[in-house]
Short mmCIF file of C-alpha atoms and ligand atoms in Angstrom, two decimals:
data_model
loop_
_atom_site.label_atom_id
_atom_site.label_comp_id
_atom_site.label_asym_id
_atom_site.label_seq_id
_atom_site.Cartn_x
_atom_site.Cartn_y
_atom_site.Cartn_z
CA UNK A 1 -11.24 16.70 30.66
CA UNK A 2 -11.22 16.10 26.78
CA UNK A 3 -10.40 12.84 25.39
CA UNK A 4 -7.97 12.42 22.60
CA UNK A 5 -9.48 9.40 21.19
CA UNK A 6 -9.33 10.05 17.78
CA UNK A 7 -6.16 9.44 15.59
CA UNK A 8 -5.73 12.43 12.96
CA UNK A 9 -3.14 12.83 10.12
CA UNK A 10 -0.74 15.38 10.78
CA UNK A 11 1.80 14.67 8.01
CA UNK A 12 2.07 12.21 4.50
CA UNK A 13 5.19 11.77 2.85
CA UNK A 14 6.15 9.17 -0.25
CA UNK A 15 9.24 8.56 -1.89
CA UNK A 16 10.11 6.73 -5.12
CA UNK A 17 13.62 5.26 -6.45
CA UNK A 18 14.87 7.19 -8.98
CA UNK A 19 15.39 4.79 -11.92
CA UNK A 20 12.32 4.09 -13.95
CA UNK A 21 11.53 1.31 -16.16
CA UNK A 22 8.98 1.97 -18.82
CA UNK A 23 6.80 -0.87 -20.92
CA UNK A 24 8.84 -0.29 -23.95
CA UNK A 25 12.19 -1.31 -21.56
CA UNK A 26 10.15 -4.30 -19.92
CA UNK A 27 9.10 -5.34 -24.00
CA UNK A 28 13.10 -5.89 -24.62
CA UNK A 29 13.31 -8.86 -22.28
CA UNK A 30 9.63 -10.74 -22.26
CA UNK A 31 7.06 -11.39 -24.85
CA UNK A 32 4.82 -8.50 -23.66
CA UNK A 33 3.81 -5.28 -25.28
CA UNK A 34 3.37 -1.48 -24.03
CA UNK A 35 -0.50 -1.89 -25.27
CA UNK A 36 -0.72 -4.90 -23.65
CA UNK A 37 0.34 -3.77 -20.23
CA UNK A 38 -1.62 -0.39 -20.69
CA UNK A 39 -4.87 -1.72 -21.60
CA UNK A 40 -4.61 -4.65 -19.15
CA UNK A 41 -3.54 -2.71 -16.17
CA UNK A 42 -3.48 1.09 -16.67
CA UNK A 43 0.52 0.60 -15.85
CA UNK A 44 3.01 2.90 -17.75
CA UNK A 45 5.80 2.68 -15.74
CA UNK A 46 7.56 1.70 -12.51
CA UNK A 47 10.27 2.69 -10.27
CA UNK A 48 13.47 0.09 -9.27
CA UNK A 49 15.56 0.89 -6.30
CA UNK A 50 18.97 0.86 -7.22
CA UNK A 51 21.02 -2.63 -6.30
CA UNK A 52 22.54 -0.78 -3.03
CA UNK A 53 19.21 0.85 -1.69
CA UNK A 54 16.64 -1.09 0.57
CA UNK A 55 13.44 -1.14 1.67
CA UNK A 56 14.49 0.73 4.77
CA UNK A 57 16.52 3.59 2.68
CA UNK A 58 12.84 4.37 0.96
CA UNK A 59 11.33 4.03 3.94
CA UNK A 60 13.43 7.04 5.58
CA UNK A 61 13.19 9.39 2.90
CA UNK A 62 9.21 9.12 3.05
CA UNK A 63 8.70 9.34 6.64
CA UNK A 64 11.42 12.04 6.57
CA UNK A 65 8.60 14.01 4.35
CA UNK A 66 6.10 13.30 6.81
CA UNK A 67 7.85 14.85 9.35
CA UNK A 68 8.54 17.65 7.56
CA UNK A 69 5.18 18.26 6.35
CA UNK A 70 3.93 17.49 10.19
CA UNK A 71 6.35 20.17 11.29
CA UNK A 72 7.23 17.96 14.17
CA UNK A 73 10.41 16.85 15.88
CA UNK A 74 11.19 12.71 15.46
CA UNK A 75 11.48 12.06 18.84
CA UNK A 76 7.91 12.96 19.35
CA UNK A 77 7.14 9.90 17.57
CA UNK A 78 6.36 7.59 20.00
CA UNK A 79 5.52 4.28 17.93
CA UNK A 80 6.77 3.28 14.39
CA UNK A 81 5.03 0.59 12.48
CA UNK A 82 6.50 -0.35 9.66
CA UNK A 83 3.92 -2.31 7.11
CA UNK A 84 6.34 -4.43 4.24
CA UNK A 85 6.41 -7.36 2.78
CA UNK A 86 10.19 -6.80 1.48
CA UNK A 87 12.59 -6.46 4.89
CA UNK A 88 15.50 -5.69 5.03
CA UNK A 89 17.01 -7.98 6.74
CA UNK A 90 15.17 -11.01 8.35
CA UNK A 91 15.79 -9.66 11.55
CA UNK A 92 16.15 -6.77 13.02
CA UNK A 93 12.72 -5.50 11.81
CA UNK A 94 12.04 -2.83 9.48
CA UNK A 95 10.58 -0.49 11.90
CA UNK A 96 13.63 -1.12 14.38
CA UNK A 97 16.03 0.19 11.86
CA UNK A 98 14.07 3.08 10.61
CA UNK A 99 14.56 4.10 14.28
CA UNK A 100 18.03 4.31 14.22
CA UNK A 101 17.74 6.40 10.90
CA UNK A 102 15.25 8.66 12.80
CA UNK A 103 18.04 8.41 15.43
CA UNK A 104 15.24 8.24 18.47
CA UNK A 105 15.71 5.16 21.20
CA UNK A 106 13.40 3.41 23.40
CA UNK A 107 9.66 3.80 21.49
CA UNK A 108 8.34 0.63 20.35
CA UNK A 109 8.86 0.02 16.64
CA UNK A 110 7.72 -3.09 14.95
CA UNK A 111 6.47 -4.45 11.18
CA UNK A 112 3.45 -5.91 9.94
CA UNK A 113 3.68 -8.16 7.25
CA UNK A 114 -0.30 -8.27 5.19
CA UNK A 115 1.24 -8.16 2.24
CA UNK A 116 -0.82 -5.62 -0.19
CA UNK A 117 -3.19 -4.73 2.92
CA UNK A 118 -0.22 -4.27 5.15
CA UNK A 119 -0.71 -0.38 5.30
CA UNK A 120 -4.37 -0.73 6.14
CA UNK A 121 -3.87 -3.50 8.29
CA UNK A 122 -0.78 -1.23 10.40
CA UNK A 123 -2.95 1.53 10.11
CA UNK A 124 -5.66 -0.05 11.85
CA UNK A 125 -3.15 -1.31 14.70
CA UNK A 126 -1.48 2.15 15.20
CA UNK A 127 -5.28 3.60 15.44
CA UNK A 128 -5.73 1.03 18.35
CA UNK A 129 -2.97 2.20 20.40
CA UNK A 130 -4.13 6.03 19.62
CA UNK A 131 -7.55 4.83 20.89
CA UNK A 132 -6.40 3.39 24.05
CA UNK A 133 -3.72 6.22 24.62
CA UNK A 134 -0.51 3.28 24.25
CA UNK A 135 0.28 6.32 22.30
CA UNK A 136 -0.03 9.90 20.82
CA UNK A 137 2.11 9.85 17.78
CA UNK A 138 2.31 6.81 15.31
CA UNK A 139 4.65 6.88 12.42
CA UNK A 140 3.19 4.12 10.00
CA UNK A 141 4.87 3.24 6.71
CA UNK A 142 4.39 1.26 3.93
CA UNK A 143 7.53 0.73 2.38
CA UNK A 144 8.35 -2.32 -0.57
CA UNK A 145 11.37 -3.17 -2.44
CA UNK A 146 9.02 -6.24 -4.59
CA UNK A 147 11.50 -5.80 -7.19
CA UNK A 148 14.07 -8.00 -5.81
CA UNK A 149 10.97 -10.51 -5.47
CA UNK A 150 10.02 -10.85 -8.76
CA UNK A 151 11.19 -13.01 -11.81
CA UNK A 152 12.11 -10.88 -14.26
CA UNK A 153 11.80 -13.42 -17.22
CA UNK A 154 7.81 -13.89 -16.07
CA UNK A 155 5.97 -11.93 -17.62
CA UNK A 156 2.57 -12.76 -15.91
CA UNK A 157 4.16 -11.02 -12.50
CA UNK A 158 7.20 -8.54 -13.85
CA UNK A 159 5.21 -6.16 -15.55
CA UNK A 160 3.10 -5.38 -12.89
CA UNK A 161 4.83 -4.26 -9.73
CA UNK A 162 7.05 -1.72 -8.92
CA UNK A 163 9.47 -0.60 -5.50
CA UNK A 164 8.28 2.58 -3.10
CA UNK A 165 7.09 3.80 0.17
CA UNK A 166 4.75 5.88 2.03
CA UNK A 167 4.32 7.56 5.05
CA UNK A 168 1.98 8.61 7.27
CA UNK A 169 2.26 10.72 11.03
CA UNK A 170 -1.01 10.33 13.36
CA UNK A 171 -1.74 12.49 16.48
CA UNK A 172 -4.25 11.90 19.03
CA UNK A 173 -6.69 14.59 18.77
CA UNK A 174 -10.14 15.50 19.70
CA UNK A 175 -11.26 16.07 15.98
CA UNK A 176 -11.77 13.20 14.13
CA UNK A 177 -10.06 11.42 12.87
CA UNK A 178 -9.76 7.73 11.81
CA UNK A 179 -13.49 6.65 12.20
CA UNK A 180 -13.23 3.13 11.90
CA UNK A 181 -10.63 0.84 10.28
CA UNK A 182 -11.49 -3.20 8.85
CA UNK A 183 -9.34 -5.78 8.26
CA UNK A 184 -9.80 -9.69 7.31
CA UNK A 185 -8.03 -12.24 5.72
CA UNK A 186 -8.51 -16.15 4.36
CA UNK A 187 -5.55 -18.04 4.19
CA UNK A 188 -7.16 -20.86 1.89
CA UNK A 189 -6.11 -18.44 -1.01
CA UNK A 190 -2.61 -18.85 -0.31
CA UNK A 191 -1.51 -20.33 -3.52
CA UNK A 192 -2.95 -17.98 -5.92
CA UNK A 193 -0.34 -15.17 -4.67
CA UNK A 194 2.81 -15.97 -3.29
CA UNK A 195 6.52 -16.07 -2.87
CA UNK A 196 6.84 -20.41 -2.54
CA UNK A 197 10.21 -20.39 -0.48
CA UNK A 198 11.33 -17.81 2.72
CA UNK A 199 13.10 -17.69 5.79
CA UNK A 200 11.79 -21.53 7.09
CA UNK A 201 10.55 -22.73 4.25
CA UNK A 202 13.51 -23.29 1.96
CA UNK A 203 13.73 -23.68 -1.78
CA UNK A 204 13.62 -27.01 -3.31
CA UNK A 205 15.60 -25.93 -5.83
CA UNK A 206 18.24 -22.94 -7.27
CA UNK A 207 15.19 -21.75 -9.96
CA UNK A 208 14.28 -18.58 -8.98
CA UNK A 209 10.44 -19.49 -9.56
CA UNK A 210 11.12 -20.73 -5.57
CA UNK A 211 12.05 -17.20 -4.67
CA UNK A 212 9.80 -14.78 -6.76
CA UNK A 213 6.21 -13.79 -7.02
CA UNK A 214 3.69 -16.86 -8.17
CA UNK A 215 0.15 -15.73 -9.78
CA UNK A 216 -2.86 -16.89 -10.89
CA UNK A 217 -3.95 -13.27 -12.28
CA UNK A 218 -7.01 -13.71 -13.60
CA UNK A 219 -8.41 -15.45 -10.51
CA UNK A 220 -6.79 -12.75 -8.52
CA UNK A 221 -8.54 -9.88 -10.29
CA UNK A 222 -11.87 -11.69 -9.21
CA UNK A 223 -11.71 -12.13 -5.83
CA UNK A 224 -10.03 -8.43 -5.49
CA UNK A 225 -13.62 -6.66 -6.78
CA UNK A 226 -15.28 -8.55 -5.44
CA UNK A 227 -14.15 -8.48 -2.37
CA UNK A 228 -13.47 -4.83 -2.29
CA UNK A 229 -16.69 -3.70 -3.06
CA UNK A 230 -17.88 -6.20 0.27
CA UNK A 231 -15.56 -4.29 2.57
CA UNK A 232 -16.41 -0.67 1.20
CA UNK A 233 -20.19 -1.77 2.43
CA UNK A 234 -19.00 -3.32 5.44
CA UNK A 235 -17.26 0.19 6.27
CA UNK A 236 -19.75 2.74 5.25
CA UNK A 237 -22.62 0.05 7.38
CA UNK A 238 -20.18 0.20 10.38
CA UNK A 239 -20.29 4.39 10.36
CA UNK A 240 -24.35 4.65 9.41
CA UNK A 241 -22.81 6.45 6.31
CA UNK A 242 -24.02 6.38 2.44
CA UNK A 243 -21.90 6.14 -0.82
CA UNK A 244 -22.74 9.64 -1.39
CA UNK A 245 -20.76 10.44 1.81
CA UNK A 246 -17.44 9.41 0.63
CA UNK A 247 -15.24 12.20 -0.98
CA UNK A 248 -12.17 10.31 -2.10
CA UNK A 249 -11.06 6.41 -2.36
CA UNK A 250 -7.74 5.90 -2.15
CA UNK A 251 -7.28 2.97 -3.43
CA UNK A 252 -4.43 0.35 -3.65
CA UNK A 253 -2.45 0.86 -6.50
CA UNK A 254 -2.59 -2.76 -8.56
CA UNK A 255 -5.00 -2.16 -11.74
CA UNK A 256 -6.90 0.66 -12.89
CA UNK A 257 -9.32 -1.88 -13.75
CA UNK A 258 -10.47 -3.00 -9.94
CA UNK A 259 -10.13 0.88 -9.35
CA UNK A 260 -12.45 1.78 -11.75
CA UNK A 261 -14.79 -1.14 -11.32
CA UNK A 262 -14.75 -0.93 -6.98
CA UNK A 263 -14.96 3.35 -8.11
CA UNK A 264 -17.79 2.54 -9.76
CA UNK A 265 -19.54 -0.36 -7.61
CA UNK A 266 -19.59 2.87 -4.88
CA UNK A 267 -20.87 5.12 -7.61
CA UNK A 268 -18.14 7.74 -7.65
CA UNK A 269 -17.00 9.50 -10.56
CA UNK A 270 -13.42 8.05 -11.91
CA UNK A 271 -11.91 11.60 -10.81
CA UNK A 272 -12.88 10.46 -6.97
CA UNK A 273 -10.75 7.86 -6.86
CA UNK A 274 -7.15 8.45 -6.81
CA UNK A 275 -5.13 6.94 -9.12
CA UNK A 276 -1.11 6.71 -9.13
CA UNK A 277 -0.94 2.64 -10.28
CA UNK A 278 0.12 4.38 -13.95
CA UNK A 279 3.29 6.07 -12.41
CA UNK A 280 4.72 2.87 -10.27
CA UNK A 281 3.00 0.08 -10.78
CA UNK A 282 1.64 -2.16 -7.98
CA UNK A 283 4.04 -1.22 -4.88
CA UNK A 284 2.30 -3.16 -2.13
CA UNK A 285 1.95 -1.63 0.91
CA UNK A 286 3.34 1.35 -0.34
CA UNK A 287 0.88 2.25 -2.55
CA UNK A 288 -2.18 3.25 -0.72
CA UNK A 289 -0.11 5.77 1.45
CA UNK A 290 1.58 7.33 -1.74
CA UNK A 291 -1.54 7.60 -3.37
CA UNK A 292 -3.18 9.62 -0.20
CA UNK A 293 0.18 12.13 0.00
CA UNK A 294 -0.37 12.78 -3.61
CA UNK A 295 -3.33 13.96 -3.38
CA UNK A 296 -2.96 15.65 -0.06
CA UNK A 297 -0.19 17.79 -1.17
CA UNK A 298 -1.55 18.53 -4.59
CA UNK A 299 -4.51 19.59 -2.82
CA UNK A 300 -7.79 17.78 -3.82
CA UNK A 301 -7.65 15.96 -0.40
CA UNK A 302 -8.87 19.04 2.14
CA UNK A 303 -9.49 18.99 5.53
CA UNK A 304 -12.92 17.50 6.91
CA UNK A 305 -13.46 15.43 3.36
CA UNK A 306 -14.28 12.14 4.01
CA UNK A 307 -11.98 9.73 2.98
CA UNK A 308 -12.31 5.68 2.15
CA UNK A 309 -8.82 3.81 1.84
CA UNK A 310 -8.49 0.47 1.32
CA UNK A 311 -6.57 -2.72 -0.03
CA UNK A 312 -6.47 -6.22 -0.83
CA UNK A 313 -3.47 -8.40 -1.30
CA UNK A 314 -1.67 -12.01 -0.88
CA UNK A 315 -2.81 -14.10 1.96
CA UNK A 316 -5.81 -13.46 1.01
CA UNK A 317 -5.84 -9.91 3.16
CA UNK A 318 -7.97 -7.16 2.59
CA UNK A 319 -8.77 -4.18 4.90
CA UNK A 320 -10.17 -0.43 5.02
CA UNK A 321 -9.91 2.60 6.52
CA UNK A 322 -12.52 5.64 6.69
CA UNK A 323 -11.23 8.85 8.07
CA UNK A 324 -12.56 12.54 8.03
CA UNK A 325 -9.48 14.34 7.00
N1 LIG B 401 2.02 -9.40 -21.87
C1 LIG B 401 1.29 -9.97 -22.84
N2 LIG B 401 0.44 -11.00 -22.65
C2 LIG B 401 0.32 -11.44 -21.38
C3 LIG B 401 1.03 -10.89 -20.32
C4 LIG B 401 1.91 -9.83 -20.60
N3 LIG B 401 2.64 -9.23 -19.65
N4 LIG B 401 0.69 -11.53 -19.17
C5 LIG B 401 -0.21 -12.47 -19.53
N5 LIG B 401 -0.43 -12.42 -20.85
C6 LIG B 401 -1.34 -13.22 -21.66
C7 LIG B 401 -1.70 -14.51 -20.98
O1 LIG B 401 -0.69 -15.46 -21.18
C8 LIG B 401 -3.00 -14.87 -21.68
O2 LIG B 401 -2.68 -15.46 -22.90
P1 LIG B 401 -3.55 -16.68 -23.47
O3 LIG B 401 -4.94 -16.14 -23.64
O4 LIG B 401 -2.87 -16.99 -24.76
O5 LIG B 401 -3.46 -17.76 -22.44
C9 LIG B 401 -3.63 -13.50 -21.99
O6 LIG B 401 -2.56 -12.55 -21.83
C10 LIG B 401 -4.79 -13.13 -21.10
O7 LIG B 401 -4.48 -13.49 -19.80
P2 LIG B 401 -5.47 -13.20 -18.62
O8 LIG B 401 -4.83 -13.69 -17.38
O9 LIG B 401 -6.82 -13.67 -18.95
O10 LIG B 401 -5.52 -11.59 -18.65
P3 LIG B 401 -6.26 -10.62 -17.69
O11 LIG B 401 -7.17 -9.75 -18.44
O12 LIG B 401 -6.80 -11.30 -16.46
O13 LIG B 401 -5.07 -9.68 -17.19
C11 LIG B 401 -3.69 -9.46 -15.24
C12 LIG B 401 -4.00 -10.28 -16.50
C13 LIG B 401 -2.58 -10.14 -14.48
C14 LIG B 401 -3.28 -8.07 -15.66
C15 LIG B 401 -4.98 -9.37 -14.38
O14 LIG B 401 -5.52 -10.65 -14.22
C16 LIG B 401 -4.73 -8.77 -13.05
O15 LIG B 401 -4.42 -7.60 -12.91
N6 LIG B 401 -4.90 -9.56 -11.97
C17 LIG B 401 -4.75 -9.09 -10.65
C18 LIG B 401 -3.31 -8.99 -10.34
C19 LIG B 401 -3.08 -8.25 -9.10
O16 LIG B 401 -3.58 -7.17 -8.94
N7 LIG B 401 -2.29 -8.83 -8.21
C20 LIG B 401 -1.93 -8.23 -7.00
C21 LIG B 401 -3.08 -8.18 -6.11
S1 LIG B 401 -2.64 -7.24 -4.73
#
C-alpha cells in the first residue's frame, strides 16, 4: 500500500482589511517622509482592520479562499493551526474560534505564537502531523491584527507594519510535497523586538510604550540577513539541493532590503523572489502565506517548481520551508 507521507498544497487564500493607509497619511502624524519610508523599506502602503474587525474575522475570509480554491468541504479539515501573534481574545485560541466560523466540531485546532516565523514555524508542525498520519488535512493560517500593537506616535515601529492574513490547505499525498521544514529560535534577543507588557506581565505604567511594539531597527535588520541567508543553506544542505534548484523565495514581507540582499546571497534574480512588503507592509505571520497565494493565483508559482519560504521575527525566531509545488 502507498504511503501518504507527504503534505501537498491544495488551496492558498489571503485577505486584506479594506482601509489603506498610505506614507503621505502616516507623514500627517510623525516626523517621517514618503521617501523616507520608500527608500528605507520598499513600503508604500498598508492595510488597518477596521476598529470592529479582529484577527479572527481576517482569518475567516482567507481560509474561506483556501477552501474555495481547494474545492473542498470544511469539515474535511481535520486540524486548524492558527499562527498569530495578535489573538483575539487571550483565551479561547485563535484556531478554536475560526472553528466555529468554519462551523466544524471536534478536530483539534490550536495557535502558535513565533511571532514573524509563526507561519513557518505552524507550517512545520502541521507537516509533522501529515507525516505521521495525526492527520490528512491541515488548515494553517497566519493571520495579524499588529495594528492595534503599535504606537502610532513612534515612528521607528508605525511605519512599518501593517494588519492581514493568509491561508494555506495541506493534503496528505503521495507527490511531494513539503520536503523539509526548519525552525530555531534564541531568546537572548528578546529585547531588540518586543511588546514589554502582556497577559502576566503587566504594565508598569498607562504609556502605551508598555503595550506597543519596541525596536532596535538597525540591529534587527542585521541579524535578519544574516541569519536568513544561514537557514536558506541549512535547507538546501538538508535536501542535497543547489541554489540553482530553487524557483521562487517567498519571503517574509518586512523590507525589500533583506529580500533583495537574502535574494541575492542565494543568487536569484530580484523577479524570483516574491515581493508584496510594498502593498501591506510587514504583517507578521501573515505575510509569507499572502505572498505565496499571490503568486499562486497570478500564476508564476506552477506545479512541481521548487519553492523556498521562509521568515525571521521577534524572539529571535526564524524558520524555512522547501516544498515542490
Ligand atoms: N522616518 C524618518 N526617519 C526615521 C524613521 C522614519 N519613519 N525611522 C527612523 N528614522 C531615522 C532614525 O531616527 C535615524 O536618524 P538619526 O540618524 O538622526 O539617528 C535615521 O532615520 C536612520 O536610522 P537607522 O535605524 O540607521 O535606519 P535604517 O537604515 O536601519 O532603517 C529600519 C531603519 C527600521 C527601516 C531598518 O533598520 C529595518 O527595516 N530594520 C528591520 C526591521 C524589521 O524588519 N523588523 C521586523 C523584523 S520581523
Amino acid at each position: 500500500m502507498s504511503q501518504k507521507n507527504y503534505s501537498r498544497i491544495i488551496g492558498t487564500g489571503r485577505y486584506l482589511p479594506e482601509k489603506i493607509v498610505t506614507n503621505v497619511d502616516l507623514e500627517k502624524k510623525v516626523d517621517t517622509s514618503d521617501a523616507w519610508i520608500r527608500e528605507r523599506t520598499g513600503i508604500e502602503q498598508r492595510h488597518i482592520a477596521a476598529d470592529d474587525q479582529t484577527t479572527c474575522d481576517l482569518a475567516e475570509q482567507a481560509s474561506l479562499k483556501a477552501l474555495e480554491m481547494a474545492e473542498i468541504e470544511a469539515s474535511e479539515i481535520d486540524l486548524i493551526i492558527v499562527a498569530t501573534t495578535t489573538p483575539d481574545k487571550t483565551f479561547p485560541s485563535t484556531a478554536c474560534l475560526l472553528q466555529q466560523r468554519l462551523a466544524i466540531h471536534g478536530c483539534p485546532a490550536f495557535d502558535i505564537q513565533a511571532v514573524c516565523s509563526g507561519f513557518v514555524y505552524a507550517l512545520s508542525v502541521a507537516d509533522q502531523f501529515i507525516k505521521t498520519g495525526m492527520a490528512k488535512c491541515v488548515l494553517v493560517v497566519g493571520s495579524e491584527t499588529l495594528s492595534r500593537i503599535t504606537n502610532w506616535s513612534d515612528r521607528n515601529t508605525c511605519v512599518l507594519f501593517g494588519d492581514g492574513a493568509g491561508a494555506v490547505l495541506l493534503q496528505a499525498s503521495e507527490e511531494a510535497g513539503i520536503l523539509s521544514t526548519h525552525i530555531h529560535a534564541d531568546g537572548q534577543y528578546e529585547d531588540l523586538l518586543h511588546v514589554p507588557s502582556g497577559v502576566s506581565k503587566l504594565p508598569k505604567t498607562d504609556s502605551i510604550e508598555e503595550r506597543t511594539m519596541a525596536m532596535r531597527g538597525n540591529e534587527v535588520f542585521k541579524m535578519a540577513v544574516n541569519t536568513l541567508s544561514r537557514i536558506a543553506k541549512e535547507t538546501l544542505d538538508a535536501n542535497g539541493l543547489q541554489k540553482e534548484d530553487i524557483d521562487w523565495l517567498v519571503p517574509h514581507q518586512a523590507n525589500l532590503r533583506i529580500i533583495n540582499g537574502t535574494a541575492k546571497k542565494l543568487k536569484l534574480s530580484p523577479e524570483q523572489a516574491v515581493v508584496t512588503v510594498h502593498k501591506h507592509a510587514n504583517t507578521s505571520s501573515a505575510s509569507v502565506p499572502m505572498a505565496l497565494d499571490e503568486a499562486i493565483r497570478d500564476g508564476r508559482i506552477q506545479r512541481g517548481h521548487m519553492l523556498l519560504l521562509e521568515a525571521f521575527g521577534g524572539g529571535f525566531t526564524w524558520g524555512s520551508a522547501l516544498i515542490r509545488y
